[in-house]
mmCIF file of C-alpha atoms in Angstrom:
data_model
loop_
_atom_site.group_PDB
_atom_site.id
_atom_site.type_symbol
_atom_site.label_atom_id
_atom_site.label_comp_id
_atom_site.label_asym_id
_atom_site.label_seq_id
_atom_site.Cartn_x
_atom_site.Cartn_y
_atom_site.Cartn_z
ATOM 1 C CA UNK A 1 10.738 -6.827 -67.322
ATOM 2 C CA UNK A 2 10.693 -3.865 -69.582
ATOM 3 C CA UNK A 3 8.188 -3.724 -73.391
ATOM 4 C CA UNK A 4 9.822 -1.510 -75.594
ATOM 5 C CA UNK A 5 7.172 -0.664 -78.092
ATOM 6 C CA UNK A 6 6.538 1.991 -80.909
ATOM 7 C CA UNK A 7 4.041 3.832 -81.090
ATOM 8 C CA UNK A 8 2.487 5.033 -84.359
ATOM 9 C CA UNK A 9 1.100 8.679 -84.656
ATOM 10 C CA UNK A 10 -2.185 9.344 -86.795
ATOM 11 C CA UNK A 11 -1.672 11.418 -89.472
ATOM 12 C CA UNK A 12 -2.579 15.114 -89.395
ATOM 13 C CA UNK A 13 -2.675 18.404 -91.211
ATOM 14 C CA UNK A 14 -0.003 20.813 -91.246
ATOM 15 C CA UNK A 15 0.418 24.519 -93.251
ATOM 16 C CA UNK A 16 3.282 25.077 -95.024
ATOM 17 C CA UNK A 17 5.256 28.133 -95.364
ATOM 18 C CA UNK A 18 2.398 29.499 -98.249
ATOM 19 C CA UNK A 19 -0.289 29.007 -96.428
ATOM 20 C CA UNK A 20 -1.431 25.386 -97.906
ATOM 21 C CA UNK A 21 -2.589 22.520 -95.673
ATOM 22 C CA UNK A 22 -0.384 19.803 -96.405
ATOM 23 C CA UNK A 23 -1.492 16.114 -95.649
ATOM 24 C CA UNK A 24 1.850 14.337 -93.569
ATOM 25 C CA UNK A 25 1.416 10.248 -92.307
ATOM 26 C CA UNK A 26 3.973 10.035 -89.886
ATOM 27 C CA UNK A 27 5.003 7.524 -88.075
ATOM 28 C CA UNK A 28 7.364 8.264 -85.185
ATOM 29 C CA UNK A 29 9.142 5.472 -83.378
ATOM 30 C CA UNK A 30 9.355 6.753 -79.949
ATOM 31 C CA UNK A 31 11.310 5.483 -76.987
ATOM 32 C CA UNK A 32 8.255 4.909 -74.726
ATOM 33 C CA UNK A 33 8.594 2.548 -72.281
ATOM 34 C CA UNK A 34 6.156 0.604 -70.331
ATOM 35 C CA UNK A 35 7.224 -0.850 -67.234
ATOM 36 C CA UNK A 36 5.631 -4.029 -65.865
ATOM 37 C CA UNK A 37 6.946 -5.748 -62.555
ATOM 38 C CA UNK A 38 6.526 -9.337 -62.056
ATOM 39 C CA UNK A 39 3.205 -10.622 -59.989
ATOM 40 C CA UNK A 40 1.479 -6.834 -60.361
ATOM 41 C CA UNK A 41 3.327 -5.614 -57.446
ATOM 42 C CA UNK A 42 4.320 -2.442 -59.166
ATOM 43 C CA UNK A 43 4.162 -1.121 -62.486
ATOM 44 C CA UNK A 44 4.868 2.355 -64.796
ATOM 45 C CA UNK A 45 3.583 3.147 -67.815
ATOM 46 C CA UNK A 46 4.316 6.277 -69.748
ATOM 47 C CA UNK A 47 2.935 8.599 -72.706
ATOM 48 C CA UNK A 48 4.777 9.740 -75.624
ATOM 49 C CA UNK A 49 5.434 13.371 -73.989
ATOM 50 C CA UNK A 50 7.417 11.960 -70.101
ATOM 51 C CA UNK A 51 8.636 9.257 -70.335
ATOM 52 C CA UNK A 52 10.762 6.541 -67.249
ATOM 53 C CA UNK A 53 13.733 5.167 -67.305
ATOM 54 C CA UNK A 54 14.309 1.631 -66.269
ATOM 55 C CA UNK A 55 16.458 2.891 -63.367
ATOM 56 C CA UNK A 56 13.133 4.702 -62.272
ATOM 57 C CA UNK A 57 11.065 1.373 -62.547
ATOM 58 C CA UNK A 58 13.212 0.035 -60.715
ATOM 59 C CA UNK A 59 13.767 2.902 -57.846
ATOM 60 C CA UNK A 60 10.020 2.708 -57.717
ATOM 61 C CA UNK A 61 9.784 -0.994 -56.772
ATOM 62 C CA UNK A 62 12.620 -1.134 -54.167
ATOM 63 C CA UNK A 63 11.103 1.527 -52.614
ATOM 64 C CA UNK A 64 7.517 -0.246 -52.216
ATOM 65 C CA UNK A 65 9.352 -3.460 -51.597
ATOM 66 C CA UNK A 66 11.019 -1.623 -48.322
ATOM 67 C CA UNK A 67 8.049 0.047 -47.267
ATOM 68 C CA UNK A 68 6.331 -3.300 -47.315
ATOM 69 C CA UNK A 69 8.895 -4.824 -45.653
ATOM 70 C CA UNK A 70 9.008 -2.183 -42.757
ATOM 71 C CA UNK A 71 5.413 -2.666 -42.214
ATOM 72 C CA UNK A 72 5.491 -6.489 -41.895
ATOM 73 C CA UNK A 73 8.916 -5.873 -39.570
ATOM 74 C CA UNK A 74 6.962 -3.442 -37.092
ATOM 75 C CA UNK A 75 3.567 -5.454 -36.735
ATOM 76 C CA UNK A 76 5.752 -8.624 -35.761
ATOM 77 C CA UNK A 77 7.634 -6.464 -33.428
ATOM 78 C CA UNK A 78 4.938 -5.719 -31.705
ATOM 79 C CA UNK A 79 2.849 -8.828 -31.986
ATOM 80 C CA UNK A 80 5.760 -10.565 -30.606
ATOM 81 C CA UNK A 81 6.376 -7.901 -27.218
ATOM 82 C CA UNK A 82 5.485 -9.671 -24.028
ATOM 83 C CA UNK A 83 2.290 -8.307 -22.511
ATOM 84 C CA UNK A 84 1.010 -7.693 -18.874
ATOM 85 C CA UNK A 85 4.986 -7.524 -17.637
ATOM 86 C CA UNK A 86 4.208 -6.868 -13.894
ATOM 87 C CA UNK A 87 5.600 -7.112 -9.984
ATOM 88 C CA UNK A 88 4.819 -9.666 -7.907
ATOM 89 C CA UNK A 89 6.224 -9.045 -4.368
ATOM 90 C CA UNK A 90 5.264 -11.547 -0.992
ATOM 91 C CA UNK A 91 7.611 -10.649 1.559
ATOM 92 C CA UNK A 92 9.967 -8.652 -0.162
ATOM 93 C CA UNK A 93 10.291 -11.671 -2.828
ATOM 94 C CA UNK A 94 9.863 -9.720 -5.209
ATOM 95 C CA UNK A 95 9.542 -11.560 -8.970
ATOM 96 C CA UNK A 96 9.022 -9.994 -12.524
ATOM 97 C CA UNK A 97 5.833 -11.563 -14.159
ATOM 98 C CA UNK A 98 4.878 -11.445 -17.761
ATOM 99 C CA UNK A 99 2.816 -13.530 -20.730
ATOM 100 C CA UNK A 100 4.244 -14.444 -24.278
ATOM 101 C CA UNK A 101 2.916 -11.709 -26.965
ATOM 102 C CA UNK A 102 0.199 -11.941 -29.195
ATOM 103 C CA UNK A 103 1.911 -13.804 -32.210
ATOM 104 C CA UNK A 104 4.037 -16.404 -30.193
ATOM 105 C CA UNK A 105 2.489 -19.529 -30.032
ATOM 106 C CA UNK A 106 4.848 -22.128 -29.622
ATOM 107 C CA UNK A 107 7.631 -22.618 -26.848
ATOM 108 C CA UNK A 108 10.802 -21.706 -28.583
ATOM 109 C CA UNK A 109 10.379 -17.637 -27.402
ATOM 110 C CA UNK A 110 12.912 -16.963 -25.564
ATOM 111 C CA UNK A 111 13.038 -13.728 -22.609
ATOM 112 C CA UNK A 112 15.438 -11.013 -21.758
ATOM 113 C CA UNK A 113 14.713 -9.688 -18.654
ATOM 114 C CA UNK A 114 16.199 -5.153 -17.130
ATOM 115 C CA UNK A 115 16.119 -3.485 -14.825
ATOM 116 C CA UNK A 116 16.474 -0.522 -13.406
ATOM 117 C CA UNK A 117 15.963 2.112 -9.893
ATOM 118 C CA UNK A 118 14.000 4.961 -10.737
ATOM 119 C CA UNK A 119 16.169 7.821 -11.793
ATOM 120 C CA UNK A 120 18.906 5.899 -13.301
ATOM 121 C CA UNK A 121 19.619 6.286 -17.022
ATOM 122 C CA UNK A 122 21.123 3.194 -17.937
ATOM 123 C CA UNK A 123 19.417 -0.659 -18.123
ATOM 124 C CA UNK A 124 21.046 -3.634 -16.630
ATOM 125 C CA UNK A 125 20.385 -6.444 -17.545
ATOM 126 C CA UNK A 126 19.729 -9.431 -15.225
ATOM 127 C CA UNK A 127 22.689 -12.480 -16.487
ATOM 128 C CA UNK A 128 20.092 -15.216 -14.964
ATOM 129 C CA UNK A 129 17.154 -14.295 -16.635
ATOM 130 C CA UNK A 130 18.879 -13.610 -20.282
ATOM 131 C CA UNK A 131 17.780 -15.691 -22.759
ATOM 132 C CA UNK A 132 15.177 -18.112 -20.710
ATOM 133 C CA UNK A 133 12.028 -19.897 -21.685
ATOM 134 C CA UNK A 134 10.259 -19.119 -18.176
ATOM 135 C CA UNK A 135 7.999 -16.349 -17.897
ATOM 136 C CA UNK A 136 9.053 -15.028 -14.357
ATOM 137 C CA UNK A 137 12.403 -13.956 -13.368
ATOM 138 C CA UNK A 138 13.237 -13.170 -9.767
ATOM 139 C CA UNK A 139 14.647 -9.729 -9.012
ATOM 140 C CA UNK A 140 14.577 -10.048 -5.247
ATOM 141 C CA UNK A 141 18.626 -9.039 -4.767
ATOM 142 C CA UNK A 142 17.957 -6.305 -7.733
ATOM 143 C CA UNK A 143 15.136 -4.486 -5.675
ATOM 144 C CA UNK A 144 17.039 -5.069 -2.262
ATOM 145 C CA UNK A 145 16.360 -1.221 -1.407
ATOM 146 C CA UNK A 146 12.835 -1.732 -1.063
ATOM 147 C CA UNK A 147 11.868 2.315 0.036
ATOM 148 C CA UNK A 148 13.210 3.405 -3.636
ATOM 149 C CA UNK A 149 11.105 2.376 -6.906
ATOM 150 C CA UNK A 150 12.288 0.434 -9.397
ATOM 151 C CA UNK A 151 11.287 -0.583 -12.917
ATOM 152 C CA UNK A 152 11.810 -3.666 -14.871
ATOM 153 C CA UNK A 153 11.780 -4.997 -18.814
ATOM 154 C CA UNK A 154 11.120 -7.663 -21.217
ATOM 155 C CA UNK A 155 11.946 -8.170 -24.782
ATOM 156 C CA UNK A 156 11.678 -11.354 -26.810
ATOM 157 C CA UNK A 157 13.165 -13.231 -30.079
ATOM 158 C CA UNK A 158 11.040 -15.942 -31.776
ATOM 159 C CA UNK A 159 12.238 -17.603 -35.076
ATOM 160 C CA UNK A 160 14.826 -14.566 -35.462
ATOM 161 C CA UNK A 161 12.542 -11.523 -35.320
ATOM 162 C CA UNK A 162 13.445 -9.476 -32.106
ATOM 163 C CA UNK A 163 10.794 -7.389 -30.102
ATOM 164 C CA UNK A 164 10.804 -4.619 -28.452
ATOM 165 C CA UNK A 165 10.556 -3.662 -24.688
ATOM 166 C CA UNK A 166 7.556 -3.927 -22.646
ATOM 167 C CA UNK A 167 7.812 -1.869 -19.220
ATOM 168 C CA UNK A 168 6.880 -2.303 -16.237
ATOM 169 C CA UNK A 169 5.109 0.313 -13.686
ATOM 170 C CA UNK A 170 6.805 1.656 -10.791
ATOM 171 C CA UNK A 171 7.248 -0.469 -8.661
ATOM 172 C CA UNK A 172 8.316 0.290 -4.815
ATOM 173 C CA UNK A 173 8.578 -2.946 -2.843
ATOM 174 C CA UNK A 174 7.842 -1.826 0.522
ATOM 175 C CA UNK A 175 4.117 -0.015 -0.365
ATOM 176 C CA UNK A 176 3.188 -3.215 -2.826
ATOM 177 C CA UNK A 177 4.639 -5.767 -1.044
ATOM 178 C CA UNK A 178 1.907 -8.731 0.237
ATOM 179 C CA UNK A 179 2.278 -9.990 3.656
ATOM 180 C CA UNK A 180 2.436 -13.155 5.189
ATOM 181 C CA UNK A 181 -0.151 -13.777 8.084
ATOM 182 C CA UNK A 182 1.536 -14.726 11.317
ATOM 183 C CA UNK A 183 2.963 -17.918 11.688
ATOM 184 C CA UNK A 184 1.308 -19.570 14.983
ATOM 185 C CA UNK A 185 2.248 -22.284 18.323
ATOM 186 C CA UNK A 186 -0.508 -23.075 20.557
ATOM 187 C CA UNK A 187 0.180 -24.745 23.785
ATOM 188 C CA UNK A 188 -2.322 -25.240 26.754
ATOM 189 C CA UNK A 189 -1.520 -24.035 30.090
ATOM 190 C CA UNK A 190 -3.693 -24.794 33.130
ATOM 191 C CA UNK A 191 -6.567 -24.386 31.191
ATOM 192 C CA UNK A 192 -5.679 -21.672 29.334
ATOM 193 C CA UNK A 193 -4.046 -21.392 25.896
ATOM 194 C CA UNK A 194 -0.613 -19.616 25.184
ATOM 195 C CA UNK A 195 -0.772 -18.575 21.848
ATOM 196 C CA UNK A 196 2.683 -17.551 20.163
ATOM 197 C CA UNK A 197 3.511 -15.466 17.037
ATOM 198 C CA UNK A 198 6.224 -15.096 14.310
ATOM 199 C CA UNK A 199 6.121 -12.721 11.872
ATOM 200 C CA UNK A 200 6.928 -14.250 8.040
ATOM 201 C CA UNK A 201 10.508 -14.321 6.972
ATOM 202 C CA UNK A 202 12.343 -11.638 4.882
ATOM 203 C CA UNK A 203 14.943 -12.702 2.252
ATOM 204 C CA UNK A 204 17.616 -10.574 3.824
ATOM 205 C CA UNK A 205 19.976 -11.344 6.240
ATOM 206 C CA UNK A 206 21.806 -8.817 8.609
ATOM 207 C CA UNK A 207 25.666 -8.800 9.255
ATOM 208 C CA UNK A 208 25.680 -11.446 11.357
ATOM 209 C CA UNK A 209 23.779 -13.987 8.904
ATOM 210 C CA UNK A 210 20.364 -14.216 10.839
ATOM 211 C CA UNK A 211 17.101 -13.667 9.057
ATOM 212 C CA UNK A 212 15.890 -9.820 9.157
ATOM 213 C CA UNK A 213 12.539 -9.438 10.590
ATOM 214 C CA UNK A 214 9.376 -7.566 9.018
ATOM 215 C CA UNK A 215 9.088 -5.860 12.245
ATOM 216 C CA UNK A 216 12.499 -4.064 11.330
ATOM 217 C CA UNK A 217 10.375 -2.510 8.412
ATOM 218 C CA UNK A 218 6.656 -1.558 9.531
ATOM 219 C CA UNK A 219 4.648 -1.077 12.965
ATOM 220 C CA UNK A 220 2.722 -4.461 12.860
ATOM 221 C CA UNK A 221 -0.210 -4.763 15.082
ATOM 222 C CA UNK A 222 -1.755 -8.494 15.346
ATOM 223 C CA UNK A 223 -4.951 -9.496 16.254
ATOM 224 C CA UNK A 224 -5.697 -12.668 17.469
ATOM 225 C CA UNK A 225 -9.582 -14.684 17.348
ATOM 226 C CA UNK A 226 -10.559 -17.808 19.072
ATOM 227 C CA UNK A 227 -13.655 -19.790 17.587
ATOM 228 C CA UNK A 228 -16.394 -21.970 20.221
ATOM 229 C CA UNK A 229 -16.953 -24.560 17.563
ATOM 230 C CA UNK A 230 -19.516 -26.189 19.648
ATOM 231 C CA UNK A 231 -21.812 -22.939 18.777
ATOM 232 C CA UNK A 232 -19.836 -21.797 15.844
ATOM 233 C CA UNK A 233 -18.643 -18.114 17.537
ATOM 234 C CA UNK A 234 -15.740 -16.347 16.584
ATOM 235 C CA UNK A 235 -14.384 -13.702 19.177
ATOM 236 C CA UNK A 236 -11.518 -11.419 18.606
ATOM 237 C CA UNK A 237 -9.292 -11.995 21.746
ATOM 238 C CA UNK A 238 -6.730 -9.534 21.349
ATOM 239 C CA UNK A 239 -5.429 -6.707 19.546
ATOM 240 C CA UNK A 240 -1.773 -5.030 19.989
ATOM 241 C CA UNK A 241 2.276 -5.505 18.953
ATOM 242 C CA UNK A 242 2.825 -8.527 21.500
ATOM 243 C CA UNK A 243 3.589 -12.087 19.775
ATOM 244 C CA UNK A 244 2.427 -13.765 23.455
ATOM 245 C CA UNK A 245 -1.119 -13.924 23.656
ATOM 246 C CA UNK A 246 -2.745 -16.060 26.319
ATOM 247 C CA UNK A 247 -6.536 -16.893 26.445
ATOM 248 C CA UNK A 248 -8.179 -17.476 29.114
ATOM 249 C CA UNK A 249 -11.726 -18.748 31.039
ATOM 250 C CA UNK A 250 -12.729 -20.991 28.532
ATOM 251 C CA UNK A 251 -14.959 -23.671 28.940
ATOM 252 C CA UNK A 252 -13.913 -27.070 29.422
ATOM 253 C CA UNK A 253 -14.184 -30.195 27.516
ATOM 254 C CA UNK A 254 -14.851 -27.816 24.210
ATOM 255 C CA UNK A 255 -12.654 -27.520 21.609
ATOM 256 C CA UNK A 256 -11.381 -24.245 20.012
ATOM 257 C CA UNK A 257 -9.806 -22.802 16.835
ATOM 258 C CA UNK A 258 -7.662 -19.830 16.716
ATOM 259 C CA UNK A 259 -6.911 -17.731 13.684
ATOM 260 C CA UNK A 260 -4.444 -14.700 13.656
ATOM 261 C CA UNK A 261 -3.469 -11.748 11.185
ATOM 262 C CA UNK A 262 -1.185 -9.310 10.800
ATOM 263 C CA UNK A 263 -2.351 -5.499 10.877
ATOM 264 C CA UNK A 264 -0.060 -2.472 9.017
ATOM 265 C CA UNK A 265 -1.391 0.749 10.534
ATOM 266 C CA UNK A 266 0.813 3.310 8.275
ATOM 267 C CA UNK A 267 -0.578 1.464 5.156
ATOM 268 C CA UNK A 268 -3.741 0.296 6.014
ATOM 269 C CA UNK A 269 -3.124 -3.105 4.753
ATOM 270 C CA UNK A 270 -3.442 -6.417 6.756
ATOM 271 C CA UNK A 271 -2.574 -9.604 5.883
ATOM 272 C CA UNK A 272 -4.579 -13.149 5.393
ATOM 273 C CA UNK A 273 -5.148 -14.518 7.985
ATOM 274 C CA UNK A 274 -3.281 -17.761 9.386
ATOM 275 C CA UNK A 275 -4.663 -21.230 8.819
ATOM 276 C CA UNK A 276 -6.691 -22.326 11.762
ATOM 277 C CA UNK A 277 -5.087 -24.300 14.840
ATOM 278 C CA UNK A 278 -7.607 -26.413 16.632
ATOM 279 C CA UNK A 279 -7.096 -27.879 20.335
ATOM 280 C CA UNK A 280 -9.994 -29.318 22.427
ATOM 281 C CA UNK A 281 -9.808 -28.307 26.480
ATOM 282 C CA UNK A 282 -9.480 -31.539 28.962
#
């Protein structure tokens, strides 16, 4: 809204062309305008020398407006970007994890899940995982090459704002992969007991359809214990790449657990170890 007012100047002394002070009242109406936008956002007010126009004002105000309105846009941008968007990889399964951002609070976010291998320049994006409420998305068959690192991203839209991208770390499946401890048989033999192993299953399949093996991907060494639970003492029986372990001169009518893991020399890493199998000796 826009006050056009006049403004009335005092009265002063002036010489006149023979040197005599003439007395002048004056009053000038002037084209001053003072400028007042609605609610105090903005506002222009002028003297009698510069003065604004009303396309000014109003320059003035839609430029604070869109500053304002840039500001608001980029805090819910980021308040809204998914946080903690990380790898989680068991076996080669490998599955993107992440947690809603800081402003979304209810359930209608929804995800939009990239990816990429390390040295490629263009994002694809993962059809099954675009535009989902779930907060994991598996990119097993996207990270299928597991000696070359990869990278993944999330984005989300809540009540029509759009976030940006969160990224992922690299992420090379066969260094940060977890493995499964050895799955375990026990049978007893003449007083013995033939223990058998199994390394975990892989998600892959070769050319003829059968299940690939972890052994096809590290040197696995597996180490085998046996537990006297009638005095509570664990013994590490064995130690080595064979999956047929037998165990021998024990003592009868006792009863015995035995626990395995699984052992990767090149990376230092083992596994957990299996859940204990229990058999008592006739």
């Amino acid at each position: 809204m826009y006050l056009k007012n006049e403004i009335v100047v005092p009265s002063r002394n002036r010489l006149n062309p023979r040197g005599d002070v003439r007395h002048e009242d004056s009053t000038v109406s002037s084209s001053v305008q003072s400028c007042a936008l609605i609610e105090g956002s903005t506002g222009c007010l002028t003297g009698h020398i510069a003065t604004m126009t009303p396309k000014h004002c109003f320059l003035a105000f839609l430029i604070s407006f869109l500053l304002t309105g840039v500001v608001e846009t980029q805090s819910a941008h980021e308040s809204l970007m998914p946080q903690r968007v990380h790898f989680q990889s068991r076996n080669f399964h490998n599955i993107l994890h992440w947690q809603p951002g800081r402003a979304c609070t209810s359930n209608s976010s929804i995800y939009f899940v990239q990816y990429k291998m390390y040295g490629q320049r263009q994002w694809k994006n993962k059809e099954d995982c675009w535009g989902i409420l779930e907060s994991f998305c598996d990119l097993t068959n996207e990270t299928s090459d597991i000696q070359e690192p990869y990278y993944g991203r999330v984005r989300t839209i809540s009540a029509g704002i759009r976030s940006g991208w969160t990224m992922t770390q690299r992420f090379t499946p066969w260094w940060e992969t977890k493995i499964d401890p050895p799955v375990m048989n026990i049978t007893q033999v003449n007083g013995s007991l033939l223990v058998i192993l199994h390394a975990p299953g892989l998600p892959y399949r070769d050319q003829k359809g059968k299940n690939v093996s972890i052994e096809n991907y590290y040197e696995l060494v597996y180490r085998v214990f046996i537990i006297n639970n009638s005095i509570g003492k664990e013994q590490k029986v064995y130690e080595g790449a064979h999956r047929v372990v037998e165990i021998g001169v024990l003592a009868p009518h006792t009863a015995y657990c035995v626990v395995a893991e699984m052992y990767q020399p090149m990376l230092d890493k083992r596994s957990r170890r299996s859940e204990e199998k229990c058999v008592e000796l006739p």
